[in-house]
């Protein structure tokens, strides 16, 4: 488990001070994939780097398991960092060394024997799917292949935690998905706890169990990914969710003042396969038309979001919405007079 308690980080730039993290607290459970999402400059990298003390907090504490990092000597901290692998947006590979040497590098530094090292490099290359590239140099690889080397290197010392600093931001969408799948497989098969930072809600949706939203150095919202997607509370979270759902134009959609309400329904899990709308709405004497809709997946479970125009008597619309909510559908009113 990783515990961050009341961490504040202040950067000094000349005479100016900048508070990059303000009283940040969060807990990452062992074995989960925890995502931190925020705009540029929100404090994501600073927070991630506080987890392995590449940045030292000005106040607050960071615990990795039972170890309080601020209590460690420099040497003990170096030892502890072996338990924490890290991968980067720009891969940070050694360009003059082969893929084999890059993966072996942390083991070489820790004094591993040649035979053991060779065996481990081959195991890791196999795990991340780059066995055929071991003798190549980073300059001969694609971005996705480079990130695979970065992942293999990060796993070389068998860490219990993997920190991912915008690991897919430099990659195209298809390669991003394959790297996210690899991270998810590694999390499942090796039980490694993963903390990733990103500015893309799609990354959070694809593989994370829980998410924290950071804005201006403050955690403004955190929770299970499906809960945050279904019931976002903070404005910044809502803005990030708009990245996932392109709902341009919905708030200006022309509706009749009376008798019409435009709602957004979000749902998660097997409920997606049930004919709930067709069942409930006509029974409540409501006509409906679906204006927009997406069914995607969250950790392989269905997650849907649809915009529906409801037409009917006010009381009937209220009753219909209540019944949708009772079925576990999150409902928001986009336009129209309807308090829910
Ligand atoms: N070494 C530093 N010295 C001074 N200010 C810094 C330093 N590092 C970061 N900052 C400032 O702290 C704030 C948070 O930076 P940080 O890199 O953590 O944000 P971020 O969310 O990771 O942004 P990005 O997505 O653009 O990488 C920013 O305003 C940044 O300018």
Coordinates of C-alpha atoms and ligand atoms in Angstrom, one line a residue:
X1 CA 0.0 0.0 0.0
X2 CA 1.1 3.6 -0.8
X3 CA 0.0 6.3 1.6
X4 CA 0.4 9.9 0.9
X5 CA -0.5 12.1 3.9
X6 CA -0.9 15.8 3.8
X7 CA 1.9 16.3 1.3
X8 CA 2.8 19.9 0.3
X9 CA 5.5 20.7 -2.2
X10 CA 6.7 24.3 -2.8
X11 CA 9.1 25.1 -5.6
X12 CA 11.4 28.1 -5.2
X13 CA 12.1 29.8 -8.6
X14 CA 14.4 32.8 -7.8
X15 CA 12.4 35.0 -5.4
X16 CA 9.1 33.4 -6.5
X17 CA 7.5 30.5 -4.7
X18 CA 5.1 28.1 -6.4
X19 CA 3.0 25.7 -4.3
X20 CA 2.8 22.6 -6.7
X21 CA 1.0 20.3 -4.1
X22 CA -1.3 21.5 -1.4
X23 CA -2.1 19.2 1.5
X24 CA -2.5 16.1 -0.8
X25 CA -3.6 12.9 0.8
X26 CA -4.4 9.6 -0.9
X27 CA -4.0 5.9 -0.5
X28 CA -3.2 3.4 -3.2
X29 CA -4.2 -0.2 -2.4
X30 CA -1.8 -3.0 -3.0
X31 CA -2.3 -4.5 -6.5
X32 CA -4.6 -1.8 -7.9
X33 CA -4.1 0.5 -10.9
X34 CA -4.5 4.0 -9.6
X35 CA -4.7 6.9 -12.1
X36 CA -4.0 10.6 -11.4
X37 CA -5.5 12.9 -14.0
X38 CA -5.0 16.7 -14.3
X39 CA -4.3 19.5 -16.8
X40 CA -0.8 20.6 -17.6
X41 CA 0.8 22.2 -14.6
X42 CA -1.7 20.7 -12.2
X43 CA 1.0 18.9 -10.2
X44 CA 0.8 15.3 -11.5
X45 CA 4.5 14.8 -12.1
X46 CA 5.4 16.4 -8.8
X47 CA 3.0 14.1 -7.0
X48 CA 4.3 11.0 -8.8
X49 CA 7.9 12.0 -8.0
X50 CA 7.0 12.4 -4.4
X51 CA 6.0 8.8 -4.2
X52 CA 9.7 7.7 -4.8
X53 CA 11.1 10.8 -3.2
X54 CA 12.7 12.1 -6.4
X55 CA 11.0 15.2 -5.1
X56 CA 11.0 15.6 -1.3
X57 CA 7.8 17.0 0.1
X58 CA 8.1 20.2 2.2
X59 CA 5.6 18.7 4.6
X60 CA 3.5 15.6 5.0
X61 CA 4.5 12.0 4.8
X62 CA 4.8 9.2 2.1
X63 CA 4.6 5.6 3.2
X64 CA 5.5 2.6 1.0
X65 CA 4.1 -0.4 2.9
X66 CA 5.3 0.1 6.4
X67 CA 8.2 2.4 5.5
X68 CA 8.0 6.1 6.1
X69 CA 10.3 7.5 3.3
X70 CA 11.3 10.6 5.3
X71 CA 12.8 8.4 8.0
X72 CA 15.2 6.7 5.6
X73 CA 18.9 7.6 5.1
X74 CA 20.1 8.3 1.6
X75 CA 21.4 4.8 1.3
X76 CA 18.2 3.2 2.6
X77 CA 16.2 5.4 0.2
X78 CA 18.2 4.1 -2.7
X79 CA 17.5 0.5 -1.6
X80 CA 13.8 1.3 -1.2
X81 CA 13.7 2.8 -4.7
X82 CA 14.5 -0.7 -6.1
X83 CA 11.0 -1.7 -5.1
X84 CA 9.6 1.2 -7.3
X85 CA 10.0 1.0 -11.0
X86 CA 9.3 4.0 -13.2
X87 CA 8.5 4.6 -16.9
X88 CA 8.5 7.9 -18.7
X89 CA 6.7 9.6 -21.6
X90 CA 10.0 10.0 -23.5
X91 CA 11.2 6.5 -22.5
X92 CA 14.6 7.7 -21.3
X93 CA 16.6 4.8 -22.8
X94 CA 20.3 4.9 -23.3
X95 CA 20.7 5.5 -27.0
X96 CA 24.3 4.1 -27.2
X97 CA 23.3 0.8 -25.6
X98 CA 21.4 -2.1 -27.1
X99 CA 17.9 -3.1 -26.0
X100 CA 19.5 -6.0 -24.0
X101 CA 21.9 -3.6 -22.3
X102 CA 19.1 -1.1 -21.5
X103 CA 17.0 -3.8 -19.8
X104 CA 20.1 -5.2 -18.0
X105 CA 21.2 -1.8 -16.8
X106 CA 19.5 -1.7 -13.3
X107 CA 20.8 -5.3 -12.7
X108 CA 24.3 -4.4 -13.7
X109 CA 24.2 -1.5 -11.3
X110 CA 23.0 -3.7 -8.5
X111 CA 25.8 -6.2 -9.2
X112 CA 23.8 -9.1 -10.6
X113 CA 25.7 -12.1 -12.0
X114 CA 26.0 -12.5 -15.8
X115 CA 24.0 -15.7 -16.1
X116 CA 21.2 -14.5 -13.8
X117 CA 21.1 -11.2 -15.7
X118 CA 20.9 -12.8 -19.1
X119 CA 18.1 -15.1 -18.0
X120 CA 16.1 -12.2 -16.5
X121 CA 16.5 -10.0 -19.6
X122 CA 15.2 -12.8 -21.8
X123 CA 12.2 -13.4 -19.4
X124 CA 11.4 -9.7 -19.4
X125 CA 11.8 -9.3 -23.2
X126 CA 9.4 -12.2 -23.6
X127 CA 6.9 -10.7 -21.2
X128 CA 6.8 -7.4 -23.0
X129 CA 7.1 -8.9 -26.5
X130 CA 10.5 -7.6 -27.7
X131 CA 12.5 -10.8 -27.9
X132 CA 13.4 -10.2 -31.5
X133 CA 14.8 -6.7 -30.9
X134 CA 17.3 -7.4 -28.1
X135 CA 20.4 -6.6 -30.2
X136 CA 18.9 -3.4 -31.7
X137 CA 19.5 0.1 -30.5
X138 CA 16.7 2.4 -29.3
X139 CA 17.0 4.5 -32.4
X140 CA 15.9 1.5 -34.5
X141 CA 12.7 1.0 -32.6
X142 CA 9.2 2.5 -32.8
X143 CA 7.7 4.5 -29.9
X144 CA 5.7 1.5 -28.7
X145 CA 8.7 -0.8 -28.8
X146 CA 10.8 1.8 -26.9
X147 CA 8.1 1.9 -24.2
X148 CA 8.1 -1.8 -24.0
X149 CA 11.9 -1.7 -23.4
X150 CA 11.2 1.0 -20.7
X151 CA 8.7 -1.3 -19.1
X152 CA 11.0 -4.3 -19.1
X153 CA 13.8 -2.2 -17.6
X154 CA 11.5 -0.8 -14.9
X155 CA 10.6 -4.4 -14.0
X156 CA 14.2 -5.7 -13.9
X157 CA 14.6 -5.5 -10.2
X158 CA 11.2 -7.0 -9.5
X159 CA 9.5 -3.9 -8.1
X160 CA 6.2 -4.1 -6.2
X161 CA 5.2 -0.7 -7.5
X162 CA 5.4 0.8 -11.0
X163 CA 5.1 4.5 -11.5
X164 CA 4.0 5.6 -15.0
X165 CA 4.7 9.2 -16.0
X166 CA 2.5 9.9 -19.0
X167 CA 3.6 6.6 -20.4
X168 CA 1.4 6.7 -23.5
X169 CA 1.3 10.4 -24.3
X170 CA 3.9 10.2 -27.1
X171 CA 2.2 7.3 -28.7
X172 CA -0.6 7.0 -31.4
X173 CA -4.0 5.7 -30.2
X174 CA -3.5 2.1 -31.4
X175 CA 0.0 1.8 -29.8
X176 CA -1.4 3.5 -26.6
X177 CA -4.0 0.7 -26.4
X178 CA -1.4 -2.0 -26.7
X179 CA 0.8 -0.5 -24.0
X180 CA -2.2 0.0 -21.7
X181 CA -3.1 -3.6 -22.3
X182 CA 0.5 -4.7 -21.5
X183 CA 0.4 -2.6 -18.2
X184 CA -3.0 -4.2 -17.3
X185 CA -1.6 -7.7 -18.0
X186 CA 1.5 -7.0 -15.9
X187 CA -0.7 -5.8 -13.1
X188 CA -2.8 -9.0 -13.3
X189 CA 0.0 -11.5 -13.8
X190 CA 2.6 -10.0 -11.4
X191 CA 0.3 -8.3 -8.9
X192 CA 2.3 -5.1 -9.3
X193 CA 0.6 -1.9 -8.0
X194 CA 0.6 0.7 -10.7
X195 CA 0.3 4.5 -10.3
X196 CA -0.1 6.4 -13.5
X197 CA -0.4 10.0 -14.4
X198 CA -2.2 11.2 -17.5
X199 CA -4.2 14.1 -18.9
X200 CA -6.4 11.7 -20.8
X201 CA -9.6 10.3 -19.3
X202 CA -9.6 7.5 -21.9
X203 CA -6.4 6.1 -20.2
X204 CA -8.2 6.2 -16.8
X205 CA -11.2 4.5 -18.3
X206 CA -9.3 1.7 -20.0
X207 CA -7.3 0.3 -17.2
X208 CA -7.6 2.1 -13.8
X209 CA -9.5 0.8 -10.8
X210 CA -9.5 4.2 -9.0
X211 CA -8.8 7.8 -10.0
X212 CA -7.8 11.0 -8.4
X213 CA -8.4 14.3 -10.2
X214 CA -5.8 17.0 -9.4
X215 CA -6.2 20.7 -10.1
X216 CA -3.8 23.4 -9.2
X217 CA -2.0 21.2 -6.7
X218 CA -5.2 20.0 -4.9
X219 CA -7.0 16.6 -5.2
X220 CA -10.5 17.8 -6.1
X221 CA -12.1 14.4 -6.4
X222 CA -11.2 10.7 -6.1
X223 CA -13.0 7.4 -6.1
X224 CA -13.7 4.2 -8.0
X225 CA -13.4 4.9 -11.8
X226 CA -17.0 3.8 -12.5
X227 CA -18.4 5.9 -9.7
X228 CA -16.5 9.0 -10.8
X229 CA -17.6 8.5 -14.4
X230 CA -21.2 8.0 -13.3
X231 CA -21.4 10.7 -10.7
X232 CA -18.7 13.3 -11.4
X233 CA -18.9 16.1 -8.8
X234 CA -16.2 18.6 -9.5
X235 CA -16.3 20.9 -12.5
X236 CA -12.8 19.8 -13.6
X237 CA -13.8 16.2 -13.5
X238 CA -16.8 17.0 -15.7
X239 CA -14.6 18.8 -18.1
X240 CA -12.2 15.8 -18.4
X241 CA -15.2 13.5 -19.0
X242 CA -16.2 15.7 -22.0
X243 CA -13.0 14.4 -23.6
X244 CA -14.4 10.9 -23.6
X245 CA -17.9 11.9 -24.8
X246 CA -18.1 14.4 -27.6
X247 CA -21.3 16.1 -26.7
X248 CA -20.8 19.3 -28.6
X249 CA -24.1 21.1 -29.3
X250 CA -26.3 19.2 -26.8
X251 CA -26.6 22.2 -24.5
X252 CA -28.0 24.3 -27.4
X253 CA -30.2 21.6 -28.8
X254 CA -33.6 23.3 -29.5
X255 CA -36.3 21.9 -27.2
X256 CA -39.9 22.9 -26.6
X257 CA -40.0 24.9 -23.4
X258 CA -43.0 22.9 -22.1
X259 CA -43.2 19.2 -22.1
X260 CA -39.7 18.5 -23.2
X261 CA -36.6 17.6 -21.2
X262 CA -33.2 16.7 -22.5
X263 CA -31.4 14.2 -20.2
X264 CA -28.1 12.4 -20.1
X265 CA -28.1 8.8 -18.8
X266 CA -24.9 7.0 -17.8
X267 CA -24.8 3.3 -16.8
X268 CA -22.2 0.7 -16.0
X269 CA -22.2 -3.1 -16.1
X270 CA -24.7 -5.6 -17.4
X271 CA -27.5 -3.1 -17.2
X272 CA -26.2 -1.9 -20.6
X273 CA -27.7 -5.1 -22.2
X274 CA -31.2 -4.6 -20.7
X275 CA -34.0 -2.9 -22.7
X276 CA -34.7 -0.5 -19.9
X277 CA -35.6 2.6 -21.9
X278 CA -38.0 0.8 -24.1
X279 CA -39.5 -0.8 -21.0
X280 CA -39.9 2.2 -18.6
X281 CA -40.4 5.3 -20.8
X282 CA -43.5 4.3 -22.8
X283 CA -45.1 2.8 -19.6
X284 CA -44.7 6.3 -18.1
X285 CA -46.4 7.8 -21.2
X286 CA -43.1 9.4 -22.3
X287 CA -42.1 9.7 -25.9
X288 CA -38.3 9.6 -26.3
X289 CA -35.7 10.0 -28.9
X290 CA -32.0 9.2 -28.5
X291 CA -29.9 12.1 -29.8
X292 CA -26.5 10.7 -29.1
X293 CA -25.0 7.6 -27.5
X294 CA -21.8 5.7 -26.8
X295 CA -21.2 2.3 -25.4
X296 CA -17.6 1.8 -24.5
X297 CA -15.8 -0.3 -22.0
X298 CA -14.3 0.3 -18.6
X299 CA -11.8 -2.5 -17.6
X300 CA -13.7 -4.7 -20.1
X301 CA -17.1 -4.0 -18.6
X302 CA -19.7 -2.0 -20.6
X303 CA -20.1 1.7 -19.8
X304 CA -22.6 3.7 -21.7
X305 CA -23.8 7.3 -21.9
X306 CA -26.7 8.5 -24.0
X307 CA -28.5 11.8 -24.5
X308 CA -32.3 11.4 -24.7
X309 CA -35.0 13.9 -25.4
X310 CA -38.1 13.1 -23.3
X311 CA -41.6 14.5 -24.3
X312 CA -44.6 14.2 -22.0
X313 CA -46.4 15.6 -19.0
X314 CA -44.1 16.9 -16.3
X315 CA -45.3 14.4 -13.7
X316 CA -44.8 11.5 -16.1
X317 CA -41.3 12.7 -16.9
X318 CA -40.5 12.9 -13.2
X319 CA -41.8 9.4 -12.6
X320 CA -39.9 8.0 -15.6
X321 CA -36.6 9.6 -14.5
X322 CA -37.1 8.2 -10.9
X323 CA -37.6 4.7 -12.3
X324 CA -34.5 4.9 -14.4
X325 CA -32.5 6.0 -11.3
X326 CA -34.0 3.1 -9.3
X327 CA -32.6 0.8 -12.0
X328 CA -29.1 2.2 -11.3
X329 CA -28.9 4.6 -14.2
X330 CA -27.3 8.0 -13.4
X331 CA -29.5 10.8 -14.8
X332 CA -28.6 14.4 -15.3
X333 CA -30.8 17.1 -16.8
X334 CA -29.0 18.9 -19.7
X335 CA -31.9 21.2 -20.6
X336 CA -35.5 21.7 -19.6
X337 CA -37.4 22.3 -16.3
X338 CA -37.1 19.2 -14.3
X339 CA -35.6 18.9 -10.8
X340 CA -34.2 15.5 -10.0
Ligands
LIG1 N1 11.7 22.3 -10.6 C1 10.7 23.2 -10.6 N2 10.9 24.5 -10.2 C2 9.9 25.4 -10.2 N3 8.6 25.1 -10.5 C3 8.3 23.9 -10.9 C4 9.3 22.9 -10.9 N4 8.8 21.7 -11.4 C5 7.5 22.0 -11.5 N5 7.2 23.3 -11.2 C6 5.9 24.0 -11.3 O1 5.0 23.2 -10.5 C7 3.7 23.1 -11.1 C8 3.4 21.6 -11.2 O2 4.3 21.0 -12.2 P1 4.2 19.5 -12.6 O3 5.3 19.2 -13.5 O4 4.0 18.7 -11.4 O5 2.7 19.5 -13.4 P2 2.1 18.4 -14.3 O6 0.7 18.3 -14.0 O7 2.9 17.2 -14.3 O8 2.2 19.2 -15.7 P3 2.5 18.5 -17.2 O9 1.3 17.7 -17.5 O10 2.6 19.7 -18.1 O11 3.8 17.8 -17.1 C9 3.8 23.8 -12.5 O12 3.3 25.1 -12.3 C10 5.3 23.9 -12.7 O13 5.6 25.0 -13.5

